PDB file of C-alpha atoms in Angstrom:
ATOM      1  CA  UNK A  63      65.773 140.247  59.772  1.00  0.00           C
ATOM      2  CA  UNK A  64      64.294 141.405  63.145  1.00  0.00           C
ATOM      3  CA  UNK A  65      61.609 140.137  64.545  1.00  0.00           C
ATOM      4  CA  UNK A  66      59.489 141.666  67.817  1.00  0.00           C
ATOM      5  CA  UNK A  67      57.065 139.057  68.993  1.00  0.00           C
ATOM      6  CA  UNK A  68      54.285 139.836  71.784  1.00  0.00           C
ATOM      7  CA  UNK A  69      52.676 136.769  73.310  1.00  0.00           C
ATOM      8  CA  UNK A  70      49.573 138.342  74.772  1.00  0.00           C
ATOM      9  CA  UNK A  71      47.030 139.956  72.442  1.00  0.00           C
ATOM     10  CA  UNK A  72      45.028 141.089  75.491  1.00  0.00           C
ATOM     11  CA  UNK A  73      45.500 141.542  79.385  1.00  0.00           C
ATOM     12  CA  UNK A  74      43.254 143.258  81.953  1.00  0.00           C
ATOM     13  CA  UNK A  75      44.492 144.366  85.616  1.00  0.00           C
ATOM     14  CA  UNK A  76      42.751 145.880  88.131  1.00  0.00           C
ATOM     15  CA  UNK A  77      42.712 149.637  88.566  1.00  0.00           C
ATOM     16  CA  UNK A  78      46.003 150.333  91.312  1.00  0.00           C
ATOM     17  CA  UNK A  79      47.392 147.337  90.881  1.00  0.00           C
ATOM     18  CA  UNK A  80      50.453 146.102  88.762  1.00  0.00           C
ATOM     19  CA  UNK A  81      50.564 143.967  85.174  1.00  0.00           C
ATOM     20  CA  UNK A  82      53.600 143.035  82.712  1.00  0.00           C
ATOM     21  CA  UNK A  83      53.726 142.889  79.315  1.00  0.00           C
ATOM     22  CA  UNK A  84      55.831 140.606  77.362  1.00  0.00           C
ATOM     23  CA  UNK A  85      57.887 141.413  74.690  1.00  0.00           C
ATOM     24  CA  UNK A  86      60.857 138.790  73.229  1.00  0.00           C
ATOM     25  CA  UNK A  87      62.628 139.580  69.572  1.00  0.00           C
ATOM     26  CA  UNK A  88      64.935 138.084  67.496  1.00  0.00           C
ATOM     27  CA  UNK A  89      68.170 139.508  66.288  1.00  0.00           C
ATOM     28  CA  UNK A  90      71.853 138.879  65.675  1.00  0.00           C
ATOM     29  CA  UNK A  91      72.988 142.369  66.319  1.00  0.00           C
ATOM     30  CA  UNK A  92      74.355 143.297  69.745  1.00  0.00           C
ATOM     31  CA  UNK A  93      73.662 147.393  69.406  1.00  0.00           C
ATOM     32  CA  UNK A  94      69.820 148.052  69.279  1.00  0.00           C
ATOM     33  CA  UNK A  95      67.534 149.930  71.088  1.00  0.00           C
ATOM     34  CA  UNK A  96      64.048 148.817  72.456  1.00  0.00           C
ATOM     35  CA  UNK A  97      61.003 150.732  73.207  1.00  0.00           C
ATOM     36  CA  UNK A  98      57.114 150.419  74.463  1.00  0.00           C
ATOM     37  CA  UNK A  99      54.809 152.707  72.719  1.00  0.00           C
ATOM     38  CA  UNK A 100      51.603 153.078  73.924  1.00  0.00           C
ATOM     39  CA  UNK A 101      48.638 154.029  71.526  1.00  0.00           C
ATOM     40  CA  UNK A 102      45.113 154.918  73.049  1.00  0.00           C
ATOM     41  CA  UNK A 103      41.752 154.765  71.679  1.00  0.00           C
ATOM     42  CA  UNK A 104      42.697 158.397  69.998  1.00  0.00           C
ATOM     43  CA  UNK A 105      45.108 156.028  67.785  1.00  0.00           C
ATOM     44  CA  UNK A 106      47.886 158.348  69.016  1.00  0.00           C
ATOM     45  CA  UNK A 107      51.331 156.482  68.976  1.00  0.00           C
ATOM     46  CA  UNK A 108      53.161 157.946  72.537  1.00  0.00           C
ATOM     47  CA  UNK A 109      56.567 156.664  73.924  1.00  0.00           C
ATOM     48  CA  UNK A 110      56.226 155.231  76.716  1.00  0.00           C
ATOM     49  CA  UNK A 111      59.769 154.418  77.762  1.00  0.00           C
ATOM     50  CA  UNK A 112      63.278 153.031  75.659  1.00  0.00           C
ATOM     51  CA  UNK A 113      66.243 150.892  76.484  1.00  0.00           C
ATOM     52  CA  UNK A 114      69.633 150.919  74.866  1.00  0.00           C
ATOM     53  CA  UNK A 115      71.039 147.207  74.565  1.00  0.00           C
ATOM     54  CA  UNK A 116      74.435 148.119  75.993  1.00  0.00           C
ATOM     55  CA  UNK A 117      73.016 149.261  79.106  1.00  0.00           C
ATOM     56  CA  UNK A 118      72.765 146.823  82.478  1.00  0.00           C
ATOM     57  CA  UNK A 119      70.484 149.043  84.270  1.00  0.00           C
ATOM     58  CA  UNK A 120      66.673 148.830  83.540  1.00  0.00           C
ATOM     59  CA  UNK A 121      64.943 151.752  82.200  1.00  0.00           C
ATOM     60  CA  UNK A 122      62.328 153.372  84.605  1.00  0.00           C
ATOM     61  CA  UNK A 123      59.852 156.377  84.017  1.00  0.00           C
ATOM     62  CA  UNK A 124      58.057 156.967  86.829  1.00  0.00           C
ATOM     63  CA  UNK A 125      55.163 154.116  86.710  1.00  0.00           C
ATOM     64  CA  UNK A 126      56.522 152.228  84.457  1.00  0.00           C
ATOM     65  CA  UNK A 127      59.811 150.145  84.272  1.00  0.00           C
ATOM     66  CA  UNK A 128      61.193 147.297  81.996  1.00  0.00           C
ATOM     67  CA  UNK A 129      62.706 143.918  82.531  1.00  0.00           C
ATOM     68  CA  UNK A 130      65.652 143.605  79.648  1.00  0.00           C
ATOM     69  CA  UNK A 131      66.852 140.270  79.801  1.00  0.00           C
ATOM     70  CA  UNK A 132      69.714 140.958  76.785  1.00  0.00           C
ATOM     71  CA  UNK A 133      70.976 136.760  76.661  1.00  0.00           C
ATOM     72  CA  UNK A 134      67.363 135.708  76.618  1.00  0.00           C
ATOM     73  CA  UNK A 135      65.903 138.526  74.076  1.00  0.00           C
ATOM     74  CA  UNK A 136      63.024 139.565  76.769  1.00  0.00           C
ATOM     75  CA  UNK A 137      62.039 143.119  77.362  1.00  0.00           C
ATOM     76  CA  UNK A 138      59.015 143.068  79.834  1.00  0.00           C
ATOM     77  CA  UNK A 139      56.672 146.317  80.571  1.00  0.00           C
ATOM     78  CA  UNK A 140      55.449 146.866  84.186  1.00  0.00           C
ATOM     79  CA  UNK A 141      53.451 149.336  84.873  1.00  0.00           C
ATOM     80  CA  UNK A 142      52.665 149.801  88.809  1.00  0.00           C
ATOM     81  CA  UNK A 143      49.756 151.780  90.341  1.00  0.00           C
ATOM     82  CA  UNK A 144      47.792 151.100  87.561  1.00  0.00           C
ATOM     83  CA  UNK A 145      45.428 153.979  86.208  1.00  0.00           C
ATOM     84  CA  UNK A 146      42.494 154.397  84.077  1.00  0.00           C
ATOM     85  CA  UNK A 147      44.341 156.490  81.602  1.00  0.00           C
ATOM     86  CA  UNK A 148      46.727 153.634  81.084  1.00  0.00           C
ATOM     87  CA  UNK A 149      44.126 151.895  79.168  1.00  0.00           C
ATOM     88  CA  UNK A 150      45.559 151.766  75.394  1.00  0.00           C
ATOM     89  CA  UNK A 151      47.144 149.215  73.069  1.00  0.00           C
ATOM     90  CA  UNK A 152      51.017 149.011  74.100  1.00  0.00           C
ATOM     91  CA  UNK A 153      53.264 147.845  71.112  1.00  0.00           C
ATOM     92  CA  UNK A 154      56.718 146.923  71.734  1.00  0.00           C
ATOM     93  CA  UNK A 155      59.375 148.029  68.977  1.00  0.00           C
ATOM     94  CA  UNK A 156      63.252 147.249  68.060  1.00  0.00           C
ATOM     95  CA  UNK A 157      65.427 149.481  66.777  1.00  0.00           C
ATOM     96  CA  UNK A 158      69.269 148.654  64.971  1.00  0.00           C
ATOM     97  CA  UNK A 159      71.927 150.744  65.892  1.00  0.00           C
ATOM     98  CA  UNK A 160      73.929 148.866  62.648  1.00  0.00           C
ATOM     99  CA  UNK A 161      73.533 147.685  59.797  1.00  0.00           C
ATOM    100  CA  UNK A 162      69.386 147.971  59.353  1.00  0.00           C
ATOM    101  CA  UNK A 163      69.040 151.624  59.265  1.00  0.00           C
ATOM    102  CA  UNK A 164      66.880 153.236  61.802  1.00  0.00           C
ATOM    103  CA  UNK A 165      63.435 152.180  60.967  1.00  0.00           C
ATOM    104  CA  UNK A 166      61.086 150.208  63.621  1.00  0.00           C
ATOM    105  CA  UNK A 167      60.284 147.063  64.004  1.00  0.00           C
ATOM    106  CA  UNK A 168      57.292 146.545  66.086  1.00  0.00           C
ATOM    107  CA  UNK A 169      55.464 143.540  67.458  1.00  0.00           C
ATOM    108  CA  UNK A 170      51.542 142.488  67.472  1.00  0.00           C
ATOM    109  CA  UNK A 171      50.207 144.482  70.724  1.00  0.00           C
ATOM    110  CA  UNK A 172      48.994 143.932  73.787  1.00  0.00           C
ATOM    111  CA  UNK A 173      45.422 145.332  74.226  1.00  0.00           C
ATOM    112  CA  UNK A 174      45.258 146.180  78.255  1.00  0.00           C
ATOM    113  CA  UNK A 175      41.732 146.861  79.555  1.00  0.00           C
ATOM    114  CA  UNK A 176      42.334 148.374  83.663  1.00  0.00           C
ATOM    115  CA  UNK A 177      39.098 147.489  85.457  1.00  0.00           C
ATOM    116  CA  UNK A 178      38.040 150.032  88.115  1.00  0.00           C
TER     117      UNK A 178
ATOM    118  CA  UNK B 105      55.880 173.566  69.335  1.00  0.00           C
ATOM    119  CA  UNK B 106      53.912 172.026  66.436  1.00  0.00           C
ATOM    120  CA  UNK B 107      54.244 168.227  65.750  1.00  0.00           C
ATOM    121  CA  UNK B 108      54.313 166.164  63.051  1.00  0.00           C
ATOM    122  CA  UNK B 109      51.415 166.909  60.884  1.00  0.00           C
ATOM    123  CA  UNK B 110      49.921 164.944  58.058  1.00  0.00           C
ATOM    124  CA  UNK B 111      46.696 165.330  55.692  1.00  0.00           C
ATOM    125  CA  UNK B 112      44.331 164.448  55.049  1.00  0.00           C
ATOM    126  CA  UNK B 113      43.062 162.589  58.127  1.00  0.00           C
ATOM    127  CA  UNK B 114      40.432 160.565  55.988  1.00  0.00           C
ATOM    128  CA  UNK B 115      40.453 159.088  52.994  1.00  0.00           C
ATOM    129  CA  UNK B 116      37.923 157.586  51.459  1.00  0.00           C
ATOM    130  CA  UNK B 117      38.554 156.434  47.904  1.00  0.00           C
ATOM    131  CA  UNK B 118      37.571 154.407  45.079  1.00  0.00           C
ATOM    132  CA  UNK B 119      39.623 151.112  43.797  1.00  0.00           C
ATOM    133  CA  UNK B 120      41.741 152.161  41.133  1.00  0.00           C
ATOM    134  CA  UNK B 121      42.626 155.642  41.841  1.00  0.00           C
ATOM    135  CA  UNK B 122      45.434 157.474  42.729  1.00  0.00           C
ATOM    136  CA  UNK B 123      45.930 158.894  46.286  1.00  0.00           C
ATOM    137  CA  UNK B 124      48.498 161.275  47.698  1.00  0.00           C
ATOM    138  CA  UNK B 125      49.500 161.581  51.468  1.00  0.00           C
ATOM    139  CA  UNK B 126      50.424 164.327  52.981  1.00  0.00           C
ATOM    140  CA  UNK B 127      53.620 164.097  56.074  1.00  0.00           C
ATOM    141  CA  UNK B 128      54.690 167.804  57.185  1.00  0.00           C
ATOM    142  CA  UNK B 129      57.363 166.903  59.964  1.00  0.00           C
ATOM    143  CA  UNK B 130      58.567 168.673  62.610  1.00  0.00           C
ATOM    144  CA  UNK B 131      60.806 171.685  61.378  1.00  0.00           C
ATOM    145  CA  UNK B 132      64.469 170.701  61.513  1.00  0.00           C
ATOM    146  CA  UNK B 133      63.658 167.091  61.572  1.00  0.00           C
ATOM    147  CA  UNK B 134      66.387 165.451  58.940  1.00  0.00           C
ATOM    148  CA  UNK B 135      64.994 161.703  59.018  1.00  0.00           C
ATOM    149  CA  UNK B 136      61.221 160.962  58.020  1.00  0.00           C
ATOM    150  CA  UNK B 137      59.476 157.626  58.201  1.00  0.00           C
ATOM    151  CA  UNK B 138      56.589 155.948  56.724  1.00  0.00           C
ATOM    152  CA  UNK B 139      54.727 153.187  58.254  1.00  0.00           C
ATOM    153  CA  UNK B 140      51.283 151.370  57.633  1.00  0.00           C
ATOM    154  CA  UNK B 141      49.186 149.944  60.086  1.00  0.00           C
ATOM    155  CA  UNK B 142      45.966 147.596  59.727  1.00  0.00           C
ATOM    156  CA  UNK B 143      43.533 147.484  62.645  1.00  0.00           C
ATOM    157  CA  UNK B 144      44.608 145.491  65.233  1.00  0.00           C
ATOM    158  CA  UNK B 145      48.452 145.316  63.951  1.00  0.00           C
ATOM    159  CA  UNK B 146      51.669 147.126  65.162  1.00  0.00           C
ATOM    160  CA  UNK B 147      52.945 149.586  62.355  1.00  0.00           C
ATOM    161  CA  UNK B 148      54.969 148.004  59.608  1.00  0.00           C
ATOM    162  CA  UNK B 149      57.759 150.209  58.020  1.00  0.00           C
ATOM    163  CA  UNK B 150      57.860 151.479  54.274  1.00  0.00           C
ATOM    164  CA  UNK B 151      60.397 154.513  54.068  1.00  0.00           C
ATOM    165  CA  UNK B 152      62.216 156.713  55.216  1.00  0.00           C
ATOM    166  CA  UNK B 153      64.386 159.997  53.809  1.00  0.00           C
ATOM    167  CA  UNK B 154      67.174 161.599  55.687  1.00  0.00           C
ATOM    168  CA  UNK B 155      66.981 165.186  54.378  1.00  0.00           C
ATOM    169  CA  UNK B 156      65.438 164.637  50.704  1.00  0.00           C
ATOM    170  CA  UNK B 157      67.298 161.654  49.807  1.00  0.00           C
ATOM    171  CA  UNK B 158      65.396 158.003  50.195  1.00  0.00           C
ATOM    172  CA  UNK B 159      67.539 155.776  52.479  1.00  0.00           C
ATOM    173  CA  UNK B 160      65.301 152.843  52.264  1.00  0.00           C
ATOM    174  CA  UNK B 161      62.197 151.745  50.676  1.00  0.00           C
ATOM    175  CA  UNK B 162      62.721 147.788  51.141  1.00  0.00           C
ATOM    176  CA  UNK B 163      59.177 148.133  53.291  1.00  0.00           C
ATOM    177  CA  UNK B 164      57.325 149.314  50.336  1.00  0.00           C
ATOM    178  CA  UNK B 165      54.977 146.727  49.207  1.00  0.00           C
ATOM    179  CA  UNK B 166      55.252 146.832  45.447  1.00  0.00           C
ATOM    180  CA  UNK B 167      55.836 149.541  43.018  1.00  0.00           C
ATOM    181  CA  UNK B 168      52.114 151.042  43.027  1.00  0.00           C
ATOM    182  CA  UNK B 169      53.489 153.057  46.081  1.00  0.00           C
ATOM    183  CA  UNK B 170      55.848 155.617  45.961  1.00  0.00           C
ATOM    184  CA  UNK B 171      56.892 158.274  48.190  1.00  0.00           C
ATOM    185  CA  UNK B 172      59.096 161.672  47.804  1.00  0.00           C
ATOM    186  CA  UNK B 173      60.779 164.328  49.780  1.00  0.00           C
ATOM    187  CA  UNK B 174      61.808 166.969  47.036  1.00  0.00           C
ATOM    188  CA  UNK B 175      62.977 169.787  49.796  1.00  0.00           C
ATOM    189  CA  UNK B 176      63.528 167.829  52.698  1.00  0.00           C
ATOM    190  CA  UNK B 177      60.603 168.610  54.541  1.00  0.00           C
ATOM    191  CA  UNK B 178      57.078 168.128  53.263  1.00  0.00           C
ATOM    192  CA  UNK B 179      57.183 164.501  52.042  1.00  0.00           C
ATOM    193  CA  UNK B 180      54.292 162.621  49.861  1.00  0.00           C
ATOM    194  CA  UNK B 181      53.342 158.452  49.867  1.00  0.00           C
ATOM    195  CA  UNK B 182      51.470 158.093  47.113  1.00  0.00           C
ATOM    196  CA  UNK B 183      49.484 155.538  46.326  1.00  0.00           C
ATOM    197  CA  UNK B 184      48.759 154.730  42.122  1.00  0.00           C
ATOM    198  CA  UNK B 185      45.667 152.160  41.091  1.00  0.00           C
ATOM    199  CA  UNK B 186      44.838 151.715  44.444  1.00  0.00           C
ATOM    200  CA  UNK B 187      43.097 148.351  45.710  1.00  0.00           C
ATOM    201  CA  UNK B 188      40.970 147.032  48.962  1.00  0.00           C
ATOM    202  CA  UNK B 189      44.371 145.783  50.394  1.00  0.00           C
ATOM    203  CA  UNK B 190      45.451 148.739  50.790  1.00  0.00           C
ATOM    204  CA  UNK B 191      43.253 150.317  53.149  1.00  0.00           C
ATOM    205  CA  UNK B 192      44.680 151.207  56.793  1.00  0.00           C
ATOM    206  CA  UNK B 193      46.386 154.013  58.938  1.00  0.00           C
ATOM    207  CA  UNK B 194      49.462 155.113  57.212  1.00  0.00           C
ATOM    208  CA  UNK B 195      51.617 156.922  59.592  1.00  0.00           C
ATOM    209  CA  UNK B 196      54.353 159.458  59.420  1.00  0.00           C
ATOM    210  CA  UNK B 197      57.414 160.099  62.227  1.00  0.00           C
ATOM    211  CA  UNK B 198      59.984 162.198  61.771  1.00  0.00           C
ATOM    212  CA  UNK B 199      63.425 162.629  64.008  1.00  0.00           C
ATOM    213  CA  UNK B 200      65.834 165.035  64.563  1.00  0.00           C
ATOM    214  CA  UNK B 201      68.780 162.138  63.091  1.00  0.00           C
ATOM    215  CA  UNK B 202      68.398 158.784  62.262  1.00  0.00           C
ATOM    216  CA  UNK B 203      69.260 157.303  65.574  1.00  0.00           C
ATOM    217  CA  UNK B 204      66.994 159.659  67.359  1.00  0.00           C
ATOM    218  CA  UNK B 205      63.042 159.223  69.138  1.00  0.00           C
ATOM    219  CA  UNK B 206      60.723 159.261  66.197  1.00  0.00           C
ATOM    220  CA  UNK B 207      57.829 161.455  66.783  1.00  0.00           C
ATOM    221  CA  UNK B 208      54.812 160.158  64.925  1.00  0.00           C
ATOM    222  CA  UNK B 209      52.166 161.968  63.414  1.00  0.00           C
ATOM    223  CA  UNK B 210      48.070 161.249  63.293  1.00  0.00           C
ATOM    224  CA  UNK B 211      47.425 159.461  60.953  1.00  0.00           C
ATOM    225  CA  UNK B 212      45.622 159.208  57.948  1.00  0.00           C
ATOM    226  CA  UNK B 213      43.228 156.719  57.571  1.00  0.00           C
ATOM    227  CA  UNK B 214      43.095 155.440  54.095  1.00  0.00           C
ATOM    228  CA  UNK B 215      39.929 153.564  53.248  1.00  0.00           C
ATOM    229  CA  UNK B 216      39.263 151.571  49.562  1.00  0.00           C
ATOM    230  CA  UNK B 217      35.881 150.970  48.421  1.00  0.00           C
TER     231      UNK B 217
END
C-alpha cells in the first residue's frame, strides 16, 4: 500500500518571503500522480498544484512550484512571495495511475502560519 | 457552475443511531469519492462509485457504514448504530473519470454524543 508521509506538522515564514514543504511517499508503482491541496480555516479542500510521475519537468502555478525528486520519493512545495491568504493547512496526496484505483492517499499536514 | 454539494453540514447525533449523508456531485461527474477526516488529520478514503456501481469500499471501516449511488448521481454514506469514534468531517469529491481532479465538497461535520 501507499503511503504519503509529511515530516513537519507546523512551519511559519515570514509574510513575502519563501518556505518548503516536505512531502516523501512510499510506493512500488512507477505511474502516479502527486498533488498539494491546500485547506484554510473555512475547511475548504483547494488544489493547489499536481505532478504526473512520468514527467521531468517540475510543476509550477504561478507562486508556487514543486521539487519531484521521482528516485528518492520527495515532492517538496515552495511557495515564493509569501501572502497572508496562503495561511491554511497544506496536505500532500498520491494518486495510482494502476492497479489501486483512483482514490487519494494523503499525508498528515503541514499547518503554515505567514507572520506579517 | 454549482459544485459538489453535500447535506447536512452539521450533525449532531446521539450514540447508537442511524445517520445518512447526503453527496450531490457535480452534474456529469461519473466517479464519486468518500473520505473521512478527524481534526488535525489528512482525509482517509472510504468509497468511491463510477456511475452507480461501487468500485471500492476497502476504506470503509467496518460494516456499520455503508454507502449507495442508486442513479449515479446523488449518493448516501450512511452510518447504522453510530459510536463516539465516529465523529469527524466526512467529505465528498466527485470527478469527471476516475483519473481526473477530484473536486471536493464541504463537508459535513458529523459529531457523536
Amino acid at each position: 500500500a501507499q503511503t504519503v508521509t509529511q515530516s513537519q506538522p507546523e512551519m511559519s515564514v515570514q509574510e513575502a518571503e519563501t518556505v518548503t514543504l516536505s512531502c516523501t511517499y512510499d510506493t512500488s508503482e512507477s505511474d502516479y500522480y502527486l498533488f498539494w491541496y491546500k485547506q484554510p480555516p473555512s475547511r475548504q479542500m483547494i488544489l493547489v498544484i499536481r505532478q504526473e510521475a512520468y514527467k521531468q519537468q517540475n510543476a509550477t502555478e504561478n507562486r508556487f512550484s514543486v521539487n519531484f525528486q521521482k528516485a528518492a520519493k520527495s515532492f517538496s512545495l515552495k511557495i515564493s512571495d509569501s501572502q497572508l491568504g496562503d495561511a491554511a493547512m497544506y496536505f500532500c496526496a498520491y494518486r495510482s495511475q494502476e492497479t489501486s484505483g483512483s482514490r487519494l492517499t494523503f499525508g498528515e499536514g503541514t499547518q503554515l502560519t505567514v507572520n506579517p | 457552475g454549482a459544485g459538489v454539494s453535500q447535506s447536512p453540514r452539521y450533525k449532531v447525533t446521539k450514540r447508537g443511531q442511524d445517520v445518512a449523508l447526503r453527496c450531490d456531485p457535480i452534474s456529469g461527474h461519473v466517479s464519486l469519492y468518500w473520505y473521512r477526516q478527524a481534526l488535525g488529520q489528512g482525509p482517509e478514503f472510504l468509497t468511491y462509485f463510477n456511475y452507480e456501481a461501487q468500485q471500492d469500499k476497502s476504506g470503509l471501516p467496518n460494516d456499520r457504514f455503508s454507502a449507495e449511488r442508486p442513479e449515479g448521481s446523488i449518493s448516501t454514506l450512511t452510518i447504522q448504530r453510530t459510536e463516539q469514534r465516529d465523529s469527524a468531517m466526512y467529505r465528498c469529491a466527485s470527478s469527471p473519470g476516475p483519473y481526473n481532479e477530484q473536486f471536493f465538497g464541504p463537508g459535513t461535520r458529523l459529531t457523536v454524543l
